[in-house]
GROMACS .gro file of C-alpha atoms in nm:
model
  483
    1MET     CA    1  -5.614  -3.999  -3.509
    2ASN     CA    2  -5.949  -4.024  -3.689
    3THR     CA    3  -6.163  -4.046  -3.373
    4SER     CA    4  -6.497  -4.036  -3.557
    5ALA     CA    5  -6.399  -4.341  -3.764
    6ARG     CA    6  -6.271  -4.519  -3.454
    7ASP     CA    7  -6.602  -4.451  -3.279
    8ALA     CA    8  -6.792  -4.587  -3.580
    9GLY     CA    9  -6.590  -4.906  -3.550
   10LEU     CA   10  -6.651  -4.942  -3.178
   11ALA     CA   11  -7.025  -4.895  -3.239
   12LEU     CA   12  -7.023  -5.222  -3.438
   13LEU     CA   13  -6.818  -5.417  -3.182
   14ARG     CA   14  -7.014  -5.707  -3.029
   15GLU     CA   15  -6.867  -5.899  -2.735
   16HIS     CA   16  -7.075  -6.209  -2.790
   17ALA     CA   17  -7.099  -6.495  -3.036
   18PHE     CA   18  -7.409  -6.589  -3.236
   19ILE     CA   19  -7.586  -6.923  -3.236
   20ALA     CA   20  -7.872  -6.917  -3.488
   21GLY     CA   21  -7.879  -6.540  -3.464
   22GLU     CA   22  -7.904  -6.527  -3.086
   23ALA     CA   23  -7.634  -6.360  -2.878
   24VAL     CA   24  -7.435  -6.608  -2.669
   25THR     CA   25  -7.190  -6.526  -2.393
   26GLY     CA   26  -6.988  -6.754  -2.170
   27ALA     CA   27  -6.820  -6.769  -1.833
   28LYS     CA   28  -6.474  -6.771  -1.994
   29ARG     CA   29  -6.357  -6.480  -2.209
   30ILE     CA   30  -6.076  -6.413  -2.458
   31ALA     CA   31  -5.918  -6.069  -2.481
   32VAL     CA   32  -5.873  -5.907  -2.823
   33ASP     CA   33  -5.613  -5.631  -2.852
   34ASP     CA   34  -5.512  -5.355  -3.089
   35PRO     CA   35  -5.180  -5.471  -3.242
   36ALA     CA   36  -5.060  -5.111  -3.265
   37THR     CA   37  -5.081  -5.046  -2.892
   38GLY     CA   38  -5.146  -5.378  -2.718
   39GLU     CA   39  -5.456  -5.219  -2.565
   40VAL     CA   40  -5.748  -5.459  -2.514
   41ILE     CA   41  -6.041  -5.341  -2.726
   42GLY     CA   42  -6.288  -5.609  -2.618
   43HIS     CA   43  -6.353  -5.968  -2.519
   44ILE     CA   44  -6.521  -6.263  -2.687
   45PRO     CA   45  -6.672  -6.577  -2.535
   46ASP     CA   46  -6.444  -6.879  -2.508
   47LEU     CA   47  -6.705  -7.131  -2.622
   48GLY     CA   48  -6.658  -7.504  -2.653
   49ALA     CA   49  -6.804  -7.832  -2.771
   50ALA     CA   50  -7.158  -7.786  -2.636
   51GLU     CA   51  -7.212  -7.450  -2.804
   52THR     CA   52  -7.058  -7.574  -3.128
   53GLU     CA   53  -7.296  -7.872  -3.131
   54ARG     CA   54  -7.590  -7.635  -3.080
   55ALA     CA   55  -7.477  -7.430  -3.378
   56ILE     CA   56  -7.447  -7.745  -3.592
   57GLN     CA   57  -7.797  -7.854  -3.494
   58ALA     CA   58  -7.932  -7.509  -3.585
   59ALA     CA   59  -7.759  -7.520  -3.925
   60ASP     CA   60  -7.898  -7.868  -3.989
   61ALA     CA   61  -8.252  -7.760  -3.894
   62ALA     CA   62  -8.235  -7.451  -4.116
   63PHE     CA   63  -8.085  -7.625  -4.418
   64PRO     CA   64  -8.393  -7.794  -4.575
   65ALA     CA   65  -8.601  -7.476  -4.605
   66TRP     CA   66  -8.307  -7.252  -4.695
   67SER     CA   67  -8.174  -7.488  -4.962
   68ARG     CA   68  -8.520  -7.522  -5.120
   69SER     CA   69  -8.587  -7.148  -5.116
   70ASP     CA   70  -8.619  -6.958  -5.441
   71PRO     CA   71  -8.260  -6.881  -5.555
   72HIS     CA   72  -8.379  -6.538  -5.670
   73LYS     CA   73  -8.483  -6.467  -5.312
   74ARG     CA   74  -8.140  -6.578  -5.191
   75ALA     CA   75  -7.991  -6.340  -5.446
   76ALA     CA   76  -8.214  -6.059  -5.316
   77PHE     CA   77  -8.094  -6.129  -4.962
   78LEU     CA   78  -7.730  -6.117  -5.074
   79ARG     CA   79  -7.788  -5.783  -5.249
   80GLU     CA   80  -7.952  -5.640  -4.938
   81TRP     CA   81  -7.661  -5.766  -4.727
   82ALA     CA   82  -7.422  -5.599  -4.970
   83ARG     CA   83  -7.617  -5.275  -4.944
   84LEU     CA   84  -7.588  -5.277  -4.564
   85ILE     CA   85  -7.215  -5.350  -4.589
   86ASP     CA   86  -7.174  -5.053  -4.823
   87GLU     CA   87  -7.362  -4.836  -4.574
   88ASN     CA   88  -7.129  -4.946  -4.295
   89THR     CA   89  -6.798  -4.940  -4.483
   90GLU     CA   90  -6.639  -4.683  -4.254
   91GLY     CA   91  -6.741  -4.859  -3.934
   92LEU     CA   92  -6.642  -5.203  -4.059
   93GLY     CA   93  -6.310  -5.070  -4.183
   94ALA     CA   94  -6.241  -4.901  -3.851
   95LEU     CA   95  -6.334  -5.213  -3.654
   96MET     CA   96  -6.100  -5.419  -3.870
   97ALA     CA   97  -5.821  -5.164  -3.830
   98LEU     CA   98  -5.862  -5.179  -3.453
   99GLU     CA   99  -5.841  -5.557  -3.421
  100ASN     CA  100  -5.606  -5.631  -3.711
  101GLY     CA  101  -5.381  -5.324  -3.715
  102LYS     CA  102  -5.392  -5.264  -4.091
  103PRO     CA  103  -5.415  -4.899  -4.201
  104PHE     CA  104  -5.769  -4.761  -4.194
  105GLU     CA  105  -5.778  -4.679  -4.566
  106GLU     CA  106  -5.654  -5.028  -4.651
  107ALA     CA  107  -5.914  -5.179  -4.419
  108LYS     CA  108  -6.191  -4.987  -4.596
  109GLY     CA  109  -6.051  -5.120  -4.921
  110GLU     CA  110  -6.081  -5.472  -4.784
  111VAL     CA  111  -6.445  -5.411  -4.696
  112ALA     CA  112  -6.514  -5.309  -5.057
  113TYR     CA  113  -6.318  -5.611  -5.183
  114ALA     CA  114  -6.506  -5.841  -4.944
  115ASN     CA  115  -6.839  -5.700  -5.056
  116GLY     CA  116  -6.744  -5.775  -5.415
  117PHE     CA  117  -6.787  -6.146  -5.335
  118ILE     CA  118  -7.134  -6.091  -5.195
  119LYS     CA  119  -7.238  -5.895  -5.504
  120TRP     CA  120  -7.079  -6.147  -5.743
  121PHE     CA  121  -7.241  -6.451  -5.583
  122ALA     CA  122  -7.579  -6.277  -5.569
  123GLY     CA  123  -7.566  -6.304  -5.947
  124GLN     CA  124  -7.439  -6.660  -5.936
  125ALA     CA  125  -7.735  -6.762  -5.717
  126GLU     CA  126  -7.958  -6.688  -6.015
  127ARG     CA  127  -7.742  -6.901  -6.245
  128LEU     CA  128  -7.740  -7.244  -6.082
  129ILE     CA  129  -7.785  -7.394  -6.426
  130GLY     CA  130  -7.828  -7.765  -6.495
  131GLU     CA  131  -7.795  -7.957  -6.821
  132THR     CA  132  -7.987  -8.202  -7.035
  133GLN     CA  133  -7.830  -8.493  -7.216
  134ASP     CA  134  -7.970  -8.767  -7.440
  135SER     CA  135  -7.872  -9.113  -7.319
  136PRO     CA  136  -7.762  -9.395  -7.552
  137LEU     CA  137  -8.031  -9.601  -7.379
  138GLY     CA  138  -8.296  -9.369  -7.517
  139HIS     CA  139  -8.342  -9.180  -7.191
  140VAL     CA  140  -8.308  -8.810  -7.111
  141ILE     CA  141  -8.067  -8.719  -6.833
  142LEU     CA  142  -8.126  -8.401  -6.633
  143THR     CA  143  -7.864  -8.258  -6.399
  144PHE     CA  144  -7.926  -8.025  -6.106
  145ARG     CA  145  -7.682  -7.833  -5.886
  146GLU     CA  146  -7.799  -7.877  -5.528
  147ALA     CA  147  -7.662  -7.734  -5.204
  148VAL     CA  148  -7.413  -7.972  -5.045
  149GLY     CA  149  -7.543  -7.924  -4.691
  150PRO     CA  150  -7.451  -7.742  -4.368
  151CYS     CA  151  -7.098  -7.601  -4.391
  152ALA     CA  152  -6.817  -7.530  -4.147
  153LEU     CA  153  -6.615  -7.223  -4.244
  154ILE     CA  154  -6.290  -7.146  -4.062
  155THR     CA  155  -6.136  -6.807  -4.138
  156PRO     CA  156  -5.797  -6.645  -4.061
  157TRP     CA  157  -5.703  -6.320  -3.892
  158ASN     CA  158  -5.526  -6.145  -4.180
  159PHE     CA  159  -5.835  -6.070  -4.394
  160PRO     CA  160  -6.123  -6.095  -4.146
  161ALA     CA  161  -6.386  -5.960  -4.387
  162ALA     CA  162  -6.277  -6.092  -4.726
  163MET     CA  163  -6.202  -6.447  -4.615
  164LEU     CA  164  -6.549  -6.465  -4.461
  165THR     CA  165  -6.748  -6.329  -4.756
  166ARG     CA  166  -6.545  -6.534  -5.004
  167LYS     CA  167  -6.689  -6.842  -4.831
  168LEU     CA  168  -7.032  -6.723  -4.718
  169GLY     CA  169  -7.120  -6.562  -5.054
  170PRO     CA  170  -7.118  -6.890  -5.251
  171ALA     CA  171  -7.248  -7.093  -4.956
  172PHE     CA  172  -7.559  -6.876  -4.923
  173ALA     CA  173  -7.602  -6.847  -5.299
  174ALA     CA  174  -7.610  -7.227  -5.326
  175GLY     CA  175  -7.850  -7.261  -5.032
  176CYS     CA  176  -7.610  -7.390  -4.768
  177SER     CA  177  -7.633  -7.304  -4.400
  178ALA     CA  178  -7.309  -7.230  -4.216
  179VAL     CA  179  -7.122  -7.238  -3.886
  180VAL     CA  180  -6.832  -6.992  -3.888
  181LYS     CA  181  -6.523  -7.005  -3.665
  182PRO     CA  182  -6.331  -6.675  -3.698
  183ALA     CA  183  -5.976  -6.629  -3.573
  184SER     CA  184  -5.961  -6.521  -3.209
  185GLN     CA  185  -5.724  -6.234  -3.296
  186THR     CA  186  -5.983  -6.069  -3.524
  187PRO     CA  187  -6.335  -6.193  -3.442
  188PHE     CA  188  -6.524  -5.866  -3.429
  189THR     CA  189  -6.539  -5.805  -3.804
  190ALA     CA  190  -6.705  -6.145  -3.856
  191LEU     CA  191  -6.956  -6.080  -3.579
  192ALA     CA  192  -7.045  -5.740  -3.724
  193LEU     CA  193  -7.092  -5.887  -4.072
  194ALA     CA  194  -7.312  -6.163  -3.929
  195GLU     CA  195  -7.534  -5.911  -3.756
  196LEU     CA  196  -7.576  -5.724  -4.086
  197ALA     CA  197  -7.666  -6.052  -4.257
  198TYR     CA  198  -7.945  -6.109  -4.007
  199LYS     CA  199  -8.069  -5.754  -4.065
  200ALA     CA  200  -8.071  -5.825  -4.438
  201GLY     CA  201  -8.318  -6.109  -4.385
  202LEU     CA  202  -8.107  -6.422  -4.347
  203PRO     CA  203  -8.294  -6.696  -4.159
  204LYS     CA  204  -8.137  -6.699  -3.814
  205GLY     CA  205  -8.052  -7.069  -3.812
  206ALA     CA  206  -7.866  -7.041  -4.142
  207LEU     CA  207  -7.565  -6.875  -3.976
  208SER     CA  208  -7.387  -6.914  -3.644
  209VAL     CA  209  -7.054  -6.756  -3.546
  210ILE     CA  210  -6.870  -6.949  -3.273
  211THR     CA  211  -6.572  -6.800  -3.090
  212GLY     CA  212  -6.327  -6.983  -2.870
  213ASP     CA  213  -6.055  -7.246  -2.881
  214ALA     CA  214  -5.983  -7.342  -3.241
  215ALA     CA  215  -5.885  -7.703  -3.170
  216THR     CA  216  -6.196  -7.773  -2.963
  217ILE     CA  217  -6.440  -7.609  -3.204
  218GLY     CA  218  -6.265  -7.750  -3.509
  219GLY     CA  219  -6.273  -8.098  -3.362
  220VAL     CA  220  -6.650  -8.088  -3.315
  221LEU     CA  221  -6.711  -7.942  -3.662
  222THR     CA  222  -6.495  -8.199  -3.840
  223ALA     CA  223  -6.635  -8.494  -3.644
  224SER     CA  224  -7.001  -8.408  -3.700
  225PRO     CA  225  -7.178  -8.611  -3.971
  226LEU     CA  226  -7.425  -8.323  -4.007
  227ILE     CA  227  -7.155  -8.092  -4.145
  228ARG     CA  228  -7.115  -8.186  -4.511
  229LYS     CA  229  -6.856  -7.931  -4.619
  230LEU     CA  230  -6.553  -7.768  -4.457
  231SER     CA  231  -6.369  -7.469  -4.599
  232PHE     CA  232  -6.051  -7.356  -4.427
  233THR     CA  233  -5.806  -7.074  -4.486
  234GLY     CA  234  -5.488  -7.090  -4.281
  235SER     CA  235  -5.160  -7.271  -4.239
  236THR     CA  236  -5.069  -7.592  -4.419
  237PRO     CA  237  -5.005  -7.795  -4.098
  238VAL     CA  238  -5.349  -7.704  -3.960
  239GLY     CA  239  -5.508  -7.772  -4.298
  240ARG     CA  240  -5.358  -8.120  -4.307
  241LYS     CA  241  -5.493  -8.191  -3.958
  242LEU     CA  242  -5.842  -8.072  -4.045
  243ALA     CA  243  -5.850  -8.274  -4.368
  244GLU     CA  244  -5.748  -8.583  -4.170
  245GLN     CA  245  -6.026  -8.518  -3.918
  246CYS     CA  246  -6.281  -8.481  -4.200
  247ALA     CA  247  -6.192  -8.814  -4.360
  248PRO     CA  248  -6.412  -9.043  -4.145
  249THR     CA  249  -6.729  -8.854  -4.245
  250LEU     CA  250  -6.613  -8.800  -4.607
  251LYS     CA  251  -6.691  -8.429  -4.603
  252ARG     CA  252  -6.640  -8.209  -4.903
  253VAL     CA  253  -6.322  -8.013  -4.817
  254SER     CA  254  -6.154  -7.708  -4.967
  255MET     CA  255  -5.827  -7.567  -4.839
  256GLU     CA  256  -5.655  -7.234  -4.901
  257LEU     CA  257  -5.323  -7.284  -4.727
  258GLY     CA  258  -4.971  -7.144  -4.707
  259GLY     CA  259  -4.767  -6.995  -4.987
  260ALA     CA  260  -4.411  -6.893  -5.064
  261ALA     CA  261  -4.483  -6.687  -5.373
  262PRO     CA  262  -4.198  -6.624  -5.619
  263LEU     CA  263  -4.180  -6.296  -5.810
  264ILE     CA  264  -3.956  -6.302  -6.119
  265VAL     CA  265  -3.819  -5.992  -6.294
  266PHE     CA  266  -3.655  -6.040  -6.634
  267ALA     CA  267  -3.405  -5.795  -6.780
  268ASP     CA  268  -3.651  -5.672  -7.044
  269ALA     CA  269  -3.912  -5.574  -6.783
  270ASP     CA  270  -4.018  -5.219  -6.704
  271LEU     CA  271  -3.823  -5.191  -6.377
  272ASP     CA  272  -4.022  -4.897  -6.246
  273LEU     CA  273  -4.344  -5.090  -6.299
  274ALA     CA  274  -4.192  -5.402  -6.143
  275VAL     CA  275  -4.083  -5.206  -5.835
  276ALA     CA  276  -4.423  -5.039  -5.792
  277GLU     CA  277  -4.613  -5.366  -5.831
  278THR     CA  278  -4.374  -5.554  -5.601
  279ILE     CA  279  -4.450  -5.300  -5.330
  280LYS     CA  280  -4.825  -5.323  -5.390
  281GLY     CA  281  -4.814  -5.701  -5.370
  282LYS     CA  282  -4.580  -5.725  -5.073
  283PHE     CA  283  -4.684  -5.464  -4.822
  284ARG     CA  284  -5.061  -5.508  -4.801
  285ASN     CA  285  -5.137  -5.593  -4.439
  286SER     CA  286  -4.769  -5.538  -4.359
  287GLY     CA  287  -4.669  -5.841  -4.567
  288GLN     CA  288  -4.904  -6.071  -4.378
  289THR     CA  289  -5.075  -6.225  -4.680
  290CYS     CA  290  -5.049  -6.574  -4.825
  291VAL     CA  291  -5.012  -6.441  -5.181
  292CYS     CA  292  -4.754  -6.168  -5.123
  293PRO     CA  293  -4.410  -6.213  -5.286
  294ASN     CA  294  -4.201  -6.415  -5.045
  295ARG     CA  295  -3.889  -6.430  -5.267
  296VAL     CA  296  -3.794  -6.206  -5.557
  297TYR     CA  297  -3.571  -6.331  -5.839
  298VAL     CA  298  -3.418  -6.071  -6.072
  299GLU     CA  299  -3.211  -6.136  -6.382
  300ALA     CA  300  -2.850  -6.069  -6.283
  301SER     CA  301  -2.786  -5.791  -6.537
  302VAL     CA  302  -3.054  -5.571  -6.374
  303ALA     CA  303  -3.058  -5.709  -6.019
  304GLU     CA  304  -2.861  -5.422  -5.865
  305ALA     CA  305  -3.065  -5.159  -6.049
  306TYR     CA  306  -3.396  -5.317  -5.950
  307ALA     CA  307  -3.291  -5.368  -5.587
  308GLU     CA  308  -3.167  -5.010  -5.554
  309LYS     CA  309  -3.489  -4.870  -5.701
  310LEU     CA  310  -3.694  -5.099  -5.476
  311ALA     CA  311  -3.500  -5.003  -5.163
  312ALA     CA  312  -3.533  -4.632  -5.240
  313GLU     CA  313  -3.912  -4.661  -5.270
  314VAL     CA  314  -3.953  -4.894  -4.973
  315ALA     CA  315  -3.759  -4.651  -4.754
  316LYS     CA  316  -4.033  -4.392  -4.819
  317ILE     CA  317  -4.322  -4.609  -4.700
  318PRO     CA  318  -4.497  -4.445  -4.400
  319VAL     CA  319  -4.528  -4.677  -4.100
  320GLY     CA  320  -4.762  -4.619  -3.809
  321PRO     CA  321  -5.090  -4.688  -3.630
  322ALA     CA  322  -5.400  -4.759  -3.836
  323PHE     CA  323  -5.571  -4.421  -3.799
  324GLU     CA  324  -5.267  -4.201  -3.861
  325ALA     CA  325  -5.300  -4.010  -4.188
  326GLY     CA  326  -5.097  -4.144  -4.480
  327VAL     CA  327  -4.985  -4.467  -4.313
  328LYS     CA  328  -4.928  -4.759  -4.552
  329VAL     CA  329  -4.773  -5.021  -4.320
  330GLY     CA  330  -4.903  -5.103  -3.974
  331PRO     CA  331  -4.793  -5.337  -3.697
  332LEU     CA  332  -4.765  -5.714  -3.717
  333ILE     CA  333  -5.041  -5.914  -3.554
  334GLU     CA  334  -4.845  -6.049  -3.256
  335ASP     CA  335  -4.501  -6.055  -3.095
  336LYS     CA  336  -4.397  -6.391  -3.242
  337ALA     CA  337  -4.455  -6.249  -3.591
  338ILE     CA  338  -4.182  -5.993  -3.524
  339ALA     CA  339  -3.950  -6.268  -3.403
  340LYS     CA  340  -4.007  -6.464  -3.726
  341VAL     CA  341  -3.915  -6.165  -3.945
  342GLU     CA  342  -3.600  -6.114  -3.739
  343ASP     CA  343  -3.511  -6.482  -3.775
  344HIS     CA  344  -3.555  -6.479  -4.154
  345LEU     CA  345  -3.356  -6.157  -4.183
  346ALA     CA  346  -3.071  -6.296  -3.974
  347LYS     CA  347  -3.057  -6.613  -4.182
  348VAL     CA  348  -3.046  -6.436  -4.518
  349GLN     CA  349  -2.770  -6.209  -4.384
  350ALA     CA  350  -2.577  -6.508  -4.250
  351SER     CA  351  -2.587  -6.663  -4.599
  352GLY     CA  352  -2.439  -6.351  -4.760
  353GLY     CA  353  -2.738  -6.123  -4.814
  354ARG     CA  354  -2.699  -5.754  -4.742
  355VAL     CA  355  -2.962  -5.513  -4.613
  356LEU     CA  356  -3.040  -5.227  -4.852
  357THR     CA  357  -3.302  -5.058  -4.636
  358GLY     CA  358  -3.472  -5.129  -4.305
  359GLY     CA  359  -3.346  -5.433  -4.120
  360ALA     CA  360  -3.466  -5.371  -3.765
  361ARG     CA  361  -3.762  -5.314  -3.541
  362HIS     CA  362  -3.921  -4.979  -3.603
  363GLU     CA  363  -3.857  -4.685  -3.371
  364LEU     CA  364  -4.230  -4.694  -3.284
  365GLY     CA  365  -4.154  -5.010  -3.088
  366GLY     CA  366  -4.408  -5.278  -3.007
  367ARG     CA  367  -4.505  -5.486  -3.310
  368PHE     CA  368  -4.378  -5.245  -3.574
  369PHE     CA  369  -4.097  -5.352  -3.806
  370GLN     CA  370  -3.917  -5.147  -4.069
  371PRO     CA  371  -4.004  -5.232  -4.431
  372THR     CA  372  -3.689  -5.415  -4.539
  373VAL     CA  373  -3.513  -5.507  -4.864
  374THR     CA  374  -3.214  -5.744  -4.888
  375LEU     CA  375  -3.004  -5.847  -5.187
  376GLY     CA  376  -2.826  -6.181  -5.227
  377GLY     CA  377  -2.776  -6.476  -4.998
  378ASP     CA  378  -2.946  -6.816  -4.999
  379ASP     CA  379  -3.310  -6.837  -5.110
  380LYS     CA  380  -3.372  -7.188  -4.967
  381LEU     CA  381  -3.543  -7.067  -4.648
  382PHE     CA  382  -3.785  -6.853  -4.847
  383ARG     CA  383  -3.885  -7.150  -5.062
  384GLU     CA  384  -3.973  -7.341  -4.746
  385GLU     CA  385  -4.137  -7.082  -4.519
  386GLU     CA  386  -4.354  -6.774  -4.547
  387THR     CA  387  -4.201  -6.474  -4.373
  388PHE     CA  388  -4.542  -6.311  -4.322
  389GLY     CA  389  -4.389  -5.972  -4.261
  390PRO     CA  390  -4.244  -5.665  -4.435
  391LEU     CA  391  -3.924  -5.825  -4.568
  392ILE     CA  392  -3.840  -5.854  -4.941
  393PRO     CA  393  -3.537  -6.074  -5.016
  394VAL     CA  394  -3.399  -6.024  -5.371
  395PHE     CA  395  -3.190  -6.295  -5.541
  396PRO     CA  396  -3.012  -6.264  -5.878
  397PHE     CA  397  -3.048  -6.535  -6.145
  398GLU     CA  398  -2.883  -6.604  -6.482
  399THR     CA  399  -3.115  -6.812  -6.699
  400GLU     CA  400  -3.484  -6.878  -6.748
  401ASP     CA  401  -3.448  -7.249  -6.670
  402GLU     CA  402  -3.256  -7.168  -6.352
  403VAL     CA  403  -3.518  -6.932  -6.217
  404LEU     CA  404  -3.807  -7.157  -6.313
  405GLY     CA  405  -3.636  -7.441  -6.129
  406LYS     CA  406  -3.597  -7.227  -5.817
  407ALA     CA  407  -3.952  -7.094  -5.839
  408ASN     CA  408  -4.090  -7.449  -5.856
  409ASP     CA  409  -3.854  -7.597  -5.596
  410SER     CA  410  -4.104  -7.550  -5.313
  411GLU     CA  411  -4.379  -7.759  -5.162
  412PHE     CA  412  -4.607  -7.457  -5.200
  413GLY     CA  413  -4.786  -7.338  -5.511
  414LEU     CA  414  -5.038  -7.063  -5.439
  415ALA     CA  415  -4.941  -6.737  -5.611
  416SER     CA  416  -4.662  -6.634  -5.847
  417TYR     CA  417  -4.564  -6.320  -6.038
  418LEU     CA  418  -4.347  -6.237  -6.337
  419PHE     CA  419  -4.243  -5.918  -6.511
  420THR     CA  420  -4.141  -5.916  -6.876
  421ARG     CA  421  -4.225  -5.740  -7.205
  422ASP     CA  422  -4.185  -6.069  -7.395
  423LEU     CA  423  -4.533  -6.212  -7.459
  424ASP     CA  424  -4.397  -6.555  -7.552
  425ARG     CA  425  -4.202  -6.571  -7.226
  426ALA     CA  426  -4.504  -6.455  -7.026
  427PHE     CA  427  -4.714  -6.743  -7.161
  428ARG     CA  428  -4.428  -6.992  -7.136
  429ILE     CA  429  -4.345  -6.917  -6.773
  430GLY     CA  430  -4.707  -6.857  -6.679
  431ARG     CA  431  -4.795  -7.210  -6.792
  432ARG     CA  432  -4.483  -7.384  -6.652
  433ILE     CA  433  -4.475  -7.225  -6.309
  434GLU     CA  434  -4.627  -7.452  -6.044
  435ALA     CA  435  -4.883  -7.223  -5.884
  436GLY     CA  436  -5.259  -7.190  -5.890
  437MET     CA  437  -5.233  -6.823  -5.985
  438CYS     CA  438  -4.985  -6.614  -6.182
  439GLY     CA  439  -4.977  -6.238  -6.218
  440VAL     CA  440  -4.801  -6.103  -6.527
  441ASN     CA  441  -4.677  -5.743  -6.488
  442THR     CA  442  -4.901  -5.696  -6.186
  443GLY     CA  443  -4.872  -5.755  -5.813
  444LEU     CA  444  -5.247  -5.769  -5.753
  445ILE     CA  445  -5.424  -6.085  -5.869
  446SER     CA  446  -5.727  -6.132  -5.646
  447THR     CA  447  -6.079  -6.023  -5.734
  448ALA     CA  448  -6.425  -6.173  -5.697
  449VAL     CA  449  -6.430  -6.277  -6.064
  450ALA     CA  450  -6.094  -6.460  -6.060
  451PRO     CA  451  -6.056  -6.820  -5.934
  452PHE     CA  452  -5.843  -6.815  -5.619
  453GLY     CA  453  -5.661  -7.125  -5.498
  454GLY     CA  454  -5.338  -7.320  -5.506
  455VAL     CA  455  -5.172  -7.649  -5.588
  456LYS     CA  456  -4.934  -7.880  -5.401
  457SER     CA  457  -4.921  -7.799  -5.028
  458SER     CA  458  -5.104  -7.472  -5.084
  459GLY     CA  459  -5.431  -7.662  -5.091
  460TYR     CA  460  -5.716  -7.742  -5.327
  461GLY     CA  461  -6.048  -7.597  -5.435
  462LYS     CA  462  -6.129  -7.257  -5.579
  463GLU     CA  463  -6.285  -6.948  -5.425
  464GLY     CA  464  -6.440  -6.664  -5.624
  465SER     CA  465  -6.527  -6.665  -5.995
  466VAL     CA  466  -6.783  -6.886  -6.168
  467HIS     CA  467  -6.602  -7.184  -6.015
  468GLY     CA  468  -6.640  -7.074  -5.653
  469ILE     CA  469  -6.997  -7.190  -5.612
  470ASP     CA  470  -6.907  -7.540  -5.732
  471GLU     CA  471  -6.742  -7.601  -5.395
  472TYR     CA  472  -7.086  -7.575  -5.233
  473VAL     CA  473  -7.302  -7.781  -5.468
  474ASP     CA  474  -7.349  -8.146  -5.561
  475ILE     CA  475  -7.446  -8.250  -5.910
  476LYS     CA  476  -7.759  -8.464  -5.910
  477ALA     CA  477  -7.856  -8.667  -6.218
  478VAL     CA  478  -8.221  -8.755  -6.286
  479THR     CA  479  -8.272  -9.005  -6.567
  480LEU     CA  480  -8.609  -9.001  -6.745
  481ALA     CA  481  -8.719  -9.309  -6.935
  482LEU     CA  482  -8.946  -9.162  -7.201
  483ARG     CA  483  -9.216  -9.399  -7.334
   0.00000   0.00000   0.00000
């Protein structure tokens, strides 16, 4: 075990929430454990409606001055925040590994990825560009991009750093204040990042981090007329509920919800590349990502060859606790996640699928599951539900139209992947597939400069890229009647 890294993580652990930069504790506490061992690593306050309302009031009070501040100064703050994150990469990565269970090296990679959004939106803060337009009435119309208002940001447990910075980066760049509700399974990364933001010079009222019951806190945030924007990353059922709760106050809403990503391999593809990229895409965070391949379709003439190559490589993947050297796959976040993988595996086997490697709980016990590959069976379940675990089901197909029909026969449309050497086919499928994102000959599609978001029941709105800041601004038109 890397004890020095673990100690660096524990040094950043804060067992309190923040309201306008001030530490807040409570009589009730929530335990946070290490998924690898089940050991409790700390506790957070179980806050409720009163504390959430205080945070909203603080965000509302801070908004006028923060939104009118010089955008170049906001950019300077973001760059200083990014510098502090870089300085604390090891500690932040270790803290994330402790509460999330992902391998330490992968967690450090997430910190760098998360910081990419801060650095990107520091530049975007300086480019809140308006337009001028001559009017047919003889007027001149000026447009301005103005901060939408105080924001509620609700983040998931699987990427506790990146999902936070992907929202806070554009919010702060635009001049919005924010109230953040992190997942109770992984709150400490968000609290550590918030403390670094305060150190970087963020006005204290511009950010609060509230921990506690999601339904209670979410209910107050969505009901408040002072909150003008809600951004949520999580499950589709919860997203639907939050959107419904936001309707009476007509908040701006963006949703990054569930996925059931198809990955398609055509016979002309480089199979070695397809196997390597499938593994990269699938096994980050032990398969607990909304964009990881949930169902793999391979042209029948090469399906056996691809599946055998994939199984051989998957069988080599080292599994273990976060700080063990060389580990690539860690534990799942909670016991019910293991049960879901087992259920999906049993159902694909019952429909005729066979296990090529893995197929059981790992010998380490607890929340560890063997990286698993199956071939054949019915793909219907995997069009309807995310497995959110280290299981890759492979299904043969015969024709392009058949596989495109299966890929699109899902209520979800977040990510998709295809492997082919045929450029015409790449464009054809890439345009026809019903997903907000498509990776061609790659299993990694997310970066700060790429628009991230889905269609259908995978949500709406974009994060990252030049489009990401648009979720946090209103367009104001000023018409000048020139005499």
